[in-house]
PDB file of C-alpha atoms and ligand atoms in Angstrom:
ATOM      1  CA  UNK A   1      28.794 -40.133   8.311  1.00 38.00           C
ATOM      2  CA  UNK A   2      28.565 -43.476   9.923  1.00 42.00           C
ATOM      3  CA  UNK A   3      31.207 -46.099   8.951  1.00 42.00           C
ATOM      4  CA  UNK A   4      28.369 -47.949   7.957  1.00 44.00           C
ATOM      5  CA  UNK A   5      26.528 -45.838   5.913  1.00 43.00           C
ATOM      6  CA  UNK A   6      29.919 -44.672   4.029  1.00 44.00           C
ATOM      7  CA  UNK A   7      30.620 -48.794   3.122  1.00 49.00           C
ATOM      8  CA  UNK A   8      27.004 -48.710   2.354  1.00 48.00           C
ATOM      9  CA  UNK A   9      26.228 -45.962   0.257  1.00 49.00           C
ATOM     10  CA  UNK A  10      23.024 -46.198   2.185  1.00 49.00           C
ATOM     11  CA  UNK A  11      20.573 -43.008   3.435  1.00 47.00           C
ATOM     12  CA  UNK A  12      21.192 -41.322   6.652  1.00 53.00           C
ATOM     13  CA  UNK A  13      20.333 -43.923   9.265  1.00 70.00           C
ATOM     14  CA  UNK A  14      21.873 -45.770  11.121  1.00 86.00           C
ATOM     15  CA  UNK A  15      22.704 -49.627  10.583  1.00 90.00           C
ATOM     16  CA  UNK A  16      22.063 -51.681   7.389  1.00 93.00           C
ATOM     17  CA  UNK A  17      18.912 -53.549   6.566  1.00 93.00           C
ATOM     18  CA  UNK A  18      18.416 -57.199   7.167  1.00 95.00           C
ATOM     19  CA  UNK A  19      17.622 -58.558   3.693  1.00 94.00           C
ATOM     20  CA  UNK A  20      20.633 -56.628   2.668  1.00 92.00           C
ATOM     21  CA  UNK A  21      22.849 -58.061   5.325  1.00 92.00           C
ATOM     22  CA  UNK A  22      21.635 -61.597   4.246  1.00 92.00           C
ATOM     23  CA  UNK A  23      21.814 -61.233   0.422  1.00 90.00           C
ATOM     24  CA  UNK A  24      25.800 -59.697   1.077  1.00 86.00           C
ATOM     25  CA  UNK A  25      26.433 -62.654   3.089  1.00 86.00           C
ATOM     26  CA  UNK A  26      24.979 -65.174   0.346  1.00 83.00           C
ATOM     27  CA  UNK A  27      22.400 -66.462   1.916  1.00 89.00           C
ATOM     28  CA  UNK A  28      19.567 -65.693  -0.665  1.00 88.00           C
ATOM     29  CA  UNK A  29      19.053 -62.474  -3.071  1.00 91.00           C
ATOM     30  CA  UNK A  30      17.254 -59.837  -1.121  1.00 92.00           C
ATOM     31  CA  UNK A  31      13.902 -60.697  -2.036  1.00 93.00           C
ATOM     32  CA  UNK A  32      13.704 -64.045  -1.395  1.00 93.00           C
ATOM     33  CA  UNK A  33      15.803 -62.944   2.421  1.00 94.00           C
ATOM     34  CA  UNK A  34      12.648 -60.614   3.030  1.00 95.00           C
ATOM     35  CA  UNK A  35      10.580 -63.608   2.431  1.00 95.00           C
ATOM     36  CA  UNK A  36      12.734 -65.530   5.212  1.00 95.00           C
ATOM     37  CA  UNK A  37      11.901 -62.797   7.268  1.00 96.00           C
ATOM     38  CA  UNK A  38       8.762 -62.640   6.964  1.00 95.00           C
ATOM     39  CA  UNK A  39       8.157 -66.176   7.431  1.00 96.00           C
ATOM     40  CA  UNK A  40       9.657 -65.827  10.934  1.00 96.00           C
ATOM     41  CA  UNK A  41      12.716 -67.553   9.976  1.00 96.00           C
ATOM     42  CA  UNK A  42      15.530 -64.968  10.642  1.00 96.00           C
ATOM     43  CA  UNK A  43      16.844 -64.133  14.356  1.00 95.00           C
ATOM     44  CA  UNK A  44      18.401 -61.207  15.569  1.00 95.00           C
ATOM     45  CA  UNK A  45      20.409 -61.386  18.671  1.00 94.00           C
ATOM     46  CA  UNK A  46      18.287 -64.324  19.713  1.00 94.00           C
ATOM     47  CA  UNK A  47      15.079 -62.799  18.630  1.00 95.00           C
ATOM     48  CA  UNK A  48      12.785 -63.349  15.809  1.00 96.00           C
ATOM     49  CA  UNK A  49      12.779 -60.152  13.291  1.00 95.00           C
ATOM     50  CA  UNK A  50       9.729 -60.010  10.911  1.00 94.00           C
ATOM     51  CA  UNK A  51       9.743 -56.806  10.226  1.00 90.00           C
ATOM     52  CA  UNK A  52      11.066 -55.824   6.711  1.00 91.00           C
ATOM     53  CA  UNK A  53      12.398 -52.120   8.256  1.00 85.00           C
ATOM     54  CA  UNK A  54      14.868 -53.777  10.752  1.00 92.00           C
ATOM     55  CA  UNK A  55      18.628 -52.698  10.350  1.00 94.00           C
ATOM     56  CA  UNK A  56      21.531 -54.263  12.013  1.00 94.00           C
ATOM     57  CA  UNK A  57      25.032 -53.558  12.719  1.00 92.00           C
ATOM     58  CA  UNK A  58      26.648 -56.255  10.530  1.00 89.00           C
ATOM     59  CA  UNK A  59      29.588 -55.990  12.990  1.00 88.00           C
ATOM     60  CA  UNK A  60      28.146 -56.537  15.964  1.00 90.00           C
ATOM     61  CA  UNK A  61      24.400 -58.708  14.716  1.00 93.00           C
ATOM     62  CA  UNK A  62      24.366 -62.571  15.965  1.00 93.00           C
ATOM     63  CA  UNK A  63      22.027 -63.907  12.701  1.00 94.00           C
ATOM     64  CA  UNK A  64      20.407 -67.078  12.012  1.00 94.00           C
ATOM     65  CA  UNK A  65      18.579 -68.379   9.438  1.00 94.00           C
ATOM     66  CA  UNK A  66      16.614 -70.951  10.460  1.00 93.00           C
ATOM     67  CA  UNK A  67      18.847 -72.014  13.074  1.00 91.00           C
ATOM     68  CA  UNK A  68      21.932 -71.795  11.651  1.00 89.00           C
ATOM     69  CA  UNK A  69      24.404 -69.115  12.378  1.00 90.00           C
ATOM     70  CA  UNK A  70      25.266 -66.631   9.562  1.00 91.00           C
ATOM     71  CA  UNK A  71      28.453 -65.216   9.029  1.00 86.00           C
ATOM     72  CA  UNK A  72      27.809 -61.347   8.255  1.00 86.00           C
ATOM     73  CA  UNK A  73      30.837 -59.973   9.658  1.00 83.00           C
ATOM     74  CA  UNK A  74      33.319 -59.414   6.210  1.00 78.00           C
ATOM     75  CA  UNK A  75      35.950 -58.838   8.650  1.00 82.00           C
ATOM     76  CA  UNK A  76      35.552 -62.555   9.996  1.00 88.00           C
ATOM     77  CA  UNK A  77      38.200 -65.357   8.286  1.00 92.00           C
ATOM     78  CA  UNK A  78      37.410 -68.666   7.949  1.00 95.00           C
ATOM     79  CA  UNK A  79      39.952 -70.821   6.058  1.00 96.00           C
ATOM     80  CA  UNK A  80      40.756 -74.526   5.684  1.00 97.00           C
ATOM     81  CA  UNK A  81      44.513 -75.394   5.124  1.00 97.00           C
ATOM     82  CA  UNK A  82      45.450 -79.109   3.878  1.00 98.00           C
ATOM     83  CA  UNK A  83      48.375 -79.221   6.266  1.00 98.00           C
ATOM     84  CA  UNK A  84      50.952 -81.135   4.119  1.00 97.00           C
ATOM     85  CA  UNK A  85      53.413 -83.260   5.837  1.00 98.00           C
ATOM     86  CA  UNK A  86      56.913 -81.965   7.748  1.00 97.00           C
ATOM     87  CA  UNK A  87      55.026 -78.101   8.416  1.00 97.00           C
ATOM     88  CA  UNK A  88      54.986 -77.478  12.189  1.00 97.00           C
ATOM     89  CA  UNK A  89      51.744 -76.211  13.286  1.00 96.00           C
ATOM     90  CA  UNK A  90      53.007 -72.792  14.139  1.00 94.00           C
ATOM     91  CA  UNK A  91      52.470 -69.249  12.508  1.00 92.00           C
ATOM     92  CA  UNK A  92      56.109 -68.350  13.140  1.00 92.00           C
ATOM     93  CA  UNK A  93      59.644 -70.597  13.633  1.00 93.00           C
ATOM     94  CA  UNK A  94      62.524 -68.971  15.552  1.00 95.00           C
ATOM     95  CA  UNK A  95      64.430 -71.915  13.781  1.00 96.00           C
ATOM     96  CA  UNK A  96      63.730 -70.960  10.253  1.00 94.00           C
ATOM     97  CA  UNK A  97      61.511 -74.569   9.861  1.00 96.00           C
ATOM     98  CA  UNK A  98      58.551 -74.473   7.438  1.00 97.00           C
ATOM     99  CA  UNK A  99      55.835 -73.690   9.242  1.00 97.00           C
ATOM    100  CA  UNK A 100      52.318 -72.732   8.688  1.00 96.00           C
ATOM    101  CA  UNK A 101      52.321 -69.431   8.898  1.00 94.00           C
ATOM    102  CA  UNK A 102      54.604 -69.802   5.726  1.00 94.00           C
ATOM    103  CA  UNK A 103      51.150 -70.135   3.726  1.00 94.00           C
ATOM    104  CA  UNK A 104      49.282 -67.334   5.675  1.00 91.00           C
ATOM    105  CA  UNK A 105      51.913 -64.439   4.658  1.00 85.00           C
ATOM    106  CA  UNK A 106      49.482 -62.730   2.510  1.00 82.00           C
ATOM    107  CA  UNK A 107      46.533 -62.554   4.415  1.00 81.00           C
ATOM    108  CA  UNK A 108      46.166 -60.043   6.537  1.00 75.00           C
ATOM    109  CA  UNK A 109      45.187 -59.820  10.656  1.00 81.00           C
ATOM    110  CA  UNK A 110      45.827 -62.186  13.157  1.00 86.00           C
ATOM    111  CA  UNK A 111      45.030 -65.832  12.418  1.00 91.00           C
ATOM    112  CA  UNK A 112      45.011 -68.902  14.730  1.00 90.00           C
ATOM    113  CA  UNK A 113      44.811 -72.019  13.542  1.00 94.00           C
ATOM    114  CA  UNK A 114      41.962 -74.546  15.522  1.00 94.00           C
ATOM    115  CA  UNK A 115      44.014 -77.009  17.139  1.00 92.00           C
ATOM    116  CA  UNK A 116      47.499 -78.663  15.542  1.00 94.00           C
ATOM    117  CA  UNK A 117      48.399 -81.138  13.614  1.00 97.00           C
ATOM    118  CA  UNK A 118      51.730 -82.812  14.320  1.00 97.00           C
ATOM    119  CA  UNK A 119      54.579 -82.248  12.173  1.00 97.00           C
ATOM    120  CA  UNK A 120      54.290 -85.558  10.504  1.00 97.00           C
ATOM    121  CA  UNK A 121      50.132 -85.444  10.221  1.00 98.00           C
ATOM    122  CA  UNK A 122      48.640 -83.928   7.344  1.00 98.00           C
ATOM    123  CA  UNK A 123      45.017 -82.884   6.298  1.00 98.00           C
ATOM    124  CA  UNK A 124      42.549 -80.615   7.692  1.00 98.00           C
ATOM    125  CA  UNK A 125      43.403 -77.376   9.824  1.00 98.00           C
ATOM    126  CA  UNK A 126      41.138 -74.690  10.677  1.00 97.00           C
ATOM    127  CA  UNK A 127      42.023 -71.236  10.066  1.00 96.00           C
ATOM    128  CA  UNK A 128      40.568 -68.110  11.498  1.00 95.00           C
ATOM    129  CA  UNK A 129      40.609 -64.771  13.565  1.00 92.00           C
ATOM    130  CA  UNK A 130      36.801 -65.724  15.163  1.00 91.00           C
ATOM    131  CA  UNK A 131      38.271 -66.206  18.733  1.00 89.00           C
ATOM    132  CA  UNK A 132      35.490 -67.253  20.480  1.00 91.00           C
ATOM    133  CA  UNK A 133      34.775 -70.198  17.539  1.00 93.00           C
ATOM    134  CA  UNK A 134      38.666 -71.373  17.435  1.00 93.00           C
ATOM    135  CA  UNK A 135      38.091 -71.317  21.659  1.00 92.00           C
ATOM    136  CA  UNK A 136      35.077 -73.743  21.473  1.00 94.00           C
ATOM    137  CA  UNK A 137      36.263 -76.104  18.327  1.00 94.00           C
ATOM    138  CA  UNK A 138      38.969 -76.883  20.479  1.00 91.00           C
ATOM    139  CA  UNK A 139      37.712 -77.512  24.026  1.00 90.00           C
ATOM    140  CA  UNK A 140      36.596 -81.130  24.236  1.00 87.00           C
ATOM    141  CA  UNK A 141      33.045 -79.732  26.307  1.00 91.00           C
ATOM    142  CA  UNK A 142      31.914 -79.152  22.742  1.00 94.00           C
ATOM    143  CA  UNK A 143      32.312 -82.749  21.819  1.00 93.00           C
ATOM    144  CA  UNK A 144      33.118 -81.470  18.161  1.00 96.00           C
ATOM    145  CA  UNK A 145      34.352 -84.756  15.790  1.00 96.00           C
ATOM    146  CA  UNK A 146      37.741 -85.234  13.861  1.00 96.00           C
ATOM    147  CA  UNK A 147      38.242 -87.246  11.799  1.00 98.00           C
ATOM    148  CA  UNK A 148      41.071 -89.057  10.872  1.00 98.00           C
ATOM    149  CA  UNK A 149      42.547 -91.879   8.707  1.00 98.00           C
ATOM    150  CA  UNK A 150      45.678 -93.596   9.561  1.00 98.00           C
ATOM    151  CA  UNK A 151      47.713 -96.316   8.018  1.00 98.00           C
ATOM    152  CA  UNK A 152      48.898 -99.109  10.343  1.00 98.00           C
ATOM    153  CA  UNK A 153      50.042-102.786  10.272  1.00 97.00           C
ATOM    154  CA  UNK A 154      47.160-105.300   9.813  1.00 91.00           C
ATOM    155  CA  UNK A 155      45.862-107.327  10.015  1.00 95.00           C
ATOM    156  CA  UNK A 156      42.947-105.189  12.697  1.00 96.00           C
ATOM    157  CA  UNK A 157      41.326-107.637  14.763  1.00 95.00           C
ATOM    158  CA  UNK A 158      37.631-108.191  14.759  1.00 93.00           C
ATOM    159  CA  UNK A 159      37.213-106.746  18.787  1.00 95.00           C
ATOM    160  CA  UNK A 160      39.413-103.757  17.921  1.00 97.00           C
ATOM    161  CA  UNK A 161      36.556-101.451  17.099  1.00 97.00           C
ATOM    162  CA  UNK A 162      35.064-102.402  20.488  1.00 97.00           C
ATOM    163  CA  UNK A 163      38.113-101.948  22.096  1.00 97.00           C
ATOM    164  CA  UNK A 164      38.576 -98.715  21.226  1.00 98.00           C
ATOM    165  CA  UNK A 165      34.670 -97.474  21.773  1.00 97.00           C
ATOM    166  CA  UNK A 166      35.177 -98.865  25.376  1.00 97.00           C
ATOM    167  CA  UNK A 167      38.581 -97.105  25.955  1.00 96.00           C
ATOM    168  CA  UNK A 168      41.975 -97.737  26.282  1.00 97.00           C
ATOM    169  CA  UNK A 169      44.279 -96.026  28.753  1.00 97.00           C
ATOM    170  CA  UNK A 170      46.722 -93.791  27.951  1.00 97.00           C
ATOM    171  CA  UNK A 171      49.787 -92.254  30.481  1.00 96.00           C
ATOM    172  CA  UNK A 172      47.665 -89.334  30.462  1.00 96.00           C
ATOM    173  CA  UNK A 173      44.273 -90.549  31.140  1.00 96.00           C
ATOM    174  CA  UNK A 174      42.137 -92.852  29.382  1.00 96.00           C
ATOM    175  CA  UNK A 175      40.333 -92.042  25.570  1.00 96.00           C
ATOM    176  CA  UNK A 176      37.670 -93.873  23.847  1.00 96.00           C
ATOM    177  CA  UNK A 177      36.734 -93.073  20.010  1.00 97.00           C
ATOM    178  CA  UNK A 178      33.219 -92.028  19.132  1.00 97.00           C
ATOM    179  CA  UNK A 179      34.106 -94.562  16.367  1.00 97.00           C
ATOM    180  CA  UNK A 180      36.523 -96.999  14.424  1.00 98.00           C
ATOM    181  CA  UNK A 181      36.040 -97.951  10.776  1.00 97.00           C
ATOM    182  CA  UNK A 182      38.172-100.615   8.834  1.00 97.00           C
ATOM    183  CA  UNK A 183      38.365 -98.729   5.624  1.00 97.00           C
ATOM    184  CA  UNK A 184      40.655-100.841   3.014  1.00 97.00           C
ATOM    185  CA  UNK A 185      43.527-103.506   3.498  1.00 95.00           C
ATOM    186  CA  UNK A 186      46.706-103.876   1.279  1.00 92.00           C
ATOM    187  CA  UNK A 187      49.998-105.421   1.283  1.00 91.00           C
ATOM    188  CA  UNK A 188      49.731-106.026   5.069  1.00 92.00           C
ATOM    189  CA  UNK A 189      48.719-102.794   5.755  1.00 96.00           C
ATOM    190  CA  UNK A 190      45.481-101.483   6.911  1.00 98.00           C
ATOM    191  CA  UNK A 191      43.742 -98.187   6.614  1.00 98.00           C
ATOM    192  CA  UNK A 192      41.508 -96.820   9.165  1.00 98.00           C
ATOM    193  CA  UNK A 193      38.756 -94.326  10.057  1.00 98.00           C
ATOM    194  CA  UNK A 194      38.891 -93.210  13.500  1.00 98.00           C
ATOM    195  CA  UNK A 195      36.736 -90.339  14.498  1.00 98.00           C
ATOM    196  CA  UNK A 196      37.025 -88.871  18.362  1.00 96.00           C
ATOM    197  CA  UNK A 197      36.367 -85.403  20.006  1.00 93.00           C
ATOM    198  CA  UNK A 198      39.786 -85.344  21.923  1.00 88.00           C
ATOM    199  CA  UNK A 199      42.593 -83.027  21.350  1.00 85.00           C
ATOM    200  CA  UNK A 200      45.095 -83.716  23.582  1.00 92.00           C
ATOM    201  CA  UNK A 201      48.865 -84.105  21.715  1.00 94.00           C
ATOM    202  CA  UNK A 202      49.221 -87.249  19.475  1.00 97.00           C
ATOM    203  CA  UNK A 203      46.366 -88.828  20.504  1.00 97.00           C
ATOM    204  CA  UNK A 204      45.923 -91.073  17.721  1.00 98.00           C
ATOM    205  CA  UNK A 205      49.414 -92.049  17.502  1.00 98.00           C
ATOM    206  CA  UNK A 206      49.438 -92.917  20.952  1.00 98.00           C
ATOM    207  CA  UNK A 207      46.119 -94.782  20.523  1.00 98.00           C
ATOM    208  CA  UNK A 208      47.265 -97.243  18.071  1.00 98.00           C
ATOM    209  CA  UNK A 209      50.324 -97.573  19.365  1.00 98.00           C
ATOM    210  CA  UNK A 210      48.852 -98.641  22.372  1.00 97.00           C
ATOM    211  CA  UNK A 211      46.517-101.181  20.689  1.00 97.00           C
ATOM    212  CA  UNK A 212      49.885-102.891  18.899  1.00 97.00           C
ATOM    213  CA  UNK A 213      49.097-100.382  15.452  1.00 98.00           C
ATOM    214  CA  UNK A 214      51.609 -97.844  15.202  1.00 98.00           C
ATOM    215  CA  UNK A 215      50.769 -94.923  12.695  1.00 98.00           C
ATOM    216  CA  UNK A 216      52.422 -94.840   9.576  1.00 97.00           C
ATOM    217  CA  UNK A 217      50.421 -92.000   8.231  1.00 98.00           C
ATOM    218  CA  UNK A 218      48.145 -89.957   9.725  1.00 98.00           C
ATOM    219  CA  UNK A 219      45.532 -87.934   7.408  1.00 98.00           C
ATOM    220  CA  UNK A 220      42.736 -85.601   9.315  1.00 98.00           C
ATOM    221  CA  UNK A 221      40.054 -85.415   6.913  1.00 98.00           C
ATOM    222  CA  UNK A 222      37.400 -83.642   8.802  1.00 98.00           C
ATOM    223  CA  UNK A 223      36.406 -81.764  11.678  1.00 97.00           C
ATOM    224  CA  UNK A 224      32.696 -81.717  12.628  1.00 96.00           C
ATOM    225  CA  UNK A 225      30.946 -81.349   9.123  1.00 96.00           C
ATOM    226  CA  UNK A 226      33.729 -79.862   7.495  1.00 98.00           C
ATOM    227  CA  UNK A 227      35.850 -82.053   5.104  1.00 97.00           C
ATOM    228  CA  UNK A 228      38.920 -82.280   3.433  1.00 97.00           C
ATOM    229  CA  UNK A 229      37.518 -82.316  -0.424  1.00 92.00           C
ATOM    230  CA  UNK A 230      40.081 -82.363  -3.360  1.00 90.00           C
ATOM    231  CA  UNK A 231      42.604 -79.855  -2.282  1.00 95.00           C
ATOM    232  CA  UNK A 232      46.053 -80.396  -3.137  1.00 96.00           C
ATOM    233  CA  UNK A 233      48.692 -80.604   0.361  1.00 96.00           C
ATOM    234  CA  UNK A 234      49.446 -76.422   1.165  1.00 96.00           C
ATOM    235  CA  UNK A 235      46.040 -75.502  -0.672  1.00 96.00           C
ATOM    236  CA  UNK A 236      43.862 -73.018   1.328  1.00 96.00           C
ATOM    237  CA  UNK A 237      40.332 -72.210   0.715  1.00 95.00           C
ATOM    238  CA  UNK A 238      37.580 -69.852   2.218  1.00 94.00           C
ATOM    239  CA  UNK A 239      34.894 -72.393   3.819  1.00 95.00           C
ATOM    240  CA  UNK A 240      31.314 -71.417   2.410  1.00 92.00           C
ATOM    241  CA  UNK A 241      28.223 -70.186   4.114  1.00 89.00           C
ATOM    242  CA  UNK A 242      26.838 -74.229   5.104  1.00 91.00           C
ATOM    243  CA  UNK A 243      30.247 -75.247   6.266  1.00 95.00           C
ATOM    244  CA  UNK A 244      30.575 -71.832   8.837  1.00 94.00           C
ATOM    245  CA  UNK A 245      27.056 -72.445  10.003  1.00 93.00           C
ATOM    246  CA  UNK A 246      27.575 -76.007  10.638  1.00 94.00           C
ATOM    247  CA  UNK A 247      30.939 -75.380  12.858  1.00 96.00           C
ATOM    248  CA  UNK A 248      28.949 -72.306  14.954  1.00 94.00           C
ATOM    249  CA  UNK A 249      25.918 -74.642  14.976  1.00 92.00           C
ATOM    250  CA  UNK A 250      28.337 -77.800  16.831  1.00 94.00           C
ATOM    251  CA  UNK A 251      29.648 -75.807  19.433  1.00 94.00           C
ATOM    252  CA  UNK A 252      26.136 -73.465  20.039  1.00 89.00           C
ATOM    253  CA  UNK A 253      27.058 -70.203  18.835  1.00 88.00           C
TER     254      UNK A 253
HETATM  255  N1  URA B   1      46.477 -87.185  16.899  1.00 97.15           N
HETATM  256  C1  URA B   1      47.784 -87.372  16.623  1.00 97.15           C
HETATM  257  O1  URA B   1      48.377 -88.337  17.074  1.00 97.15           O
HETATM  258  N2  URA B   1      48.386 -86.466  15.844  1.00 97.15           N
HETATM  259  C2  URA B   1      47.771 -85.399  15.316  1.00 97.15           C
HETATM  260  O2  URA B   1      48.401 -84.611  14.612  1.00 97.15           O
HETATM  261  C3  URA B   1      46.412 -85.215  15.610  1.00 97.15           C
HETATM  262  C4  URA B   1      45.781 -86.122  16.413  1.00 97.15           C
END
């Protein structure tokens, strides 16, 4: 017997069907998925499947639903850690230093986490063993947002916004923000959105510092349209169906 059929419990063929693929992966119970796919709105390996009969490999399939990528491989992790501050953005420390691999003991595979934080930075990391995803979040091609907020010394100029659009060299090569939000002012202190699609090391910290606003905290709160909800600092959760289509959709997947 086929490893699928056995996890299946389904007849003596080979592959599972599609509106049972869809309804495992949450998309929509099984009747209303073989009224997607009869509507013409479910791809298979690029191509349009309206036939009720089809079976897939759920290892193997690339499905959309309208458009959107579906994840139907249950062997495919997709977490969101809200990095707190002092972790180092590695999955193991030679040194003994808290790390984040410290929260990942339990789960099991190999995980890489999208990008890093530094150790001082807290806020939204990406968590997963889907390779070619983690590959294309990161490389700036894909021109995927993050999103941060940082606290700095005001008061902010009125030009700074401009400034930044524009660009602003750094030792490595200049970097412009996709855009620059004053979001609240206190005390002398301002806080600020600043959204890019850069990843090179410290970039906002260099940024600001370079623009006479040093970070004093530094908070990613989203990457593409993935966002940092209520979860506490060192809280991990499983992102849902939307949020995995939207990050396959942003890089073309
Ligand atoms: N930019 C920084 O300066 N630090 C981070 O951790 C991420 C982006």
């Amino acid at each position: 017997m086929s490893e699928n059929r056995s996890r299946t419990n389904e007849p003596d063929v080979e592959g599972v069907r599609l509106q049972k693929v869809l309804s495992q992966a949450g998309v929509a119970s099984r009747r209303a998925a073989e009224q997607m796919i009869v509507e013409g709105r479910v791809e298979v390996d690029g191509s349009v499947v309206m036939e009720l009969g089809r079976r897939v490999d759920p290892e193997t399939a690339v499905i959309h639903v309208d458009g959107t990528r579906v994840a139907v491989n249950s062997d495919r992790t997709h977490l969101l850690l809200n990095k707190p501050t002092g972790i180092l953005c590695t999955m193991s420390d030679d040194q003994g230093r808290p790390c984040i691999g410290d929260y990942l003991r339990e789960r099991q595979g190999r995980l890489y986490h999208v990008g890093r934080l530094d150790v001082d930075t807290e806020g939204l990391l990406l968590i997963t063993n889907d390779g070619e995803l983690a590959h294309r979040l990161m490389h700036p091609s894909y021109r995927v947002l993050k999103t941060y907020l940082a606290e700095v010394p005001g008061p902010i100029p009125k030009g700074l916004g401009r400034e930044l659009r524009k660009g602003v060299e750094l030792d490595d090569g200049p970097v412009k923000v996709d855009s620059f939000k004053l979001v609240d002012v206190n005390d002398g202190r301002a806080l600020v959105e600043v959204v890019l699609h850069e990843g090179r090391k410290h970039v906002v910290r260099r940024l600001l510092k370079q623009v006479g606003h040093p970070v004093q905290r530094l908070v990613r709160t989203a990457i593409g349209d993935v966002r940092l909800t209520s979860e506490r600092p060192g809280a991990i959760r499983p992102l849902d169906r939307k949020e995995i289509g939207s990050l396959y959709r942003a890089v073309g997947l």
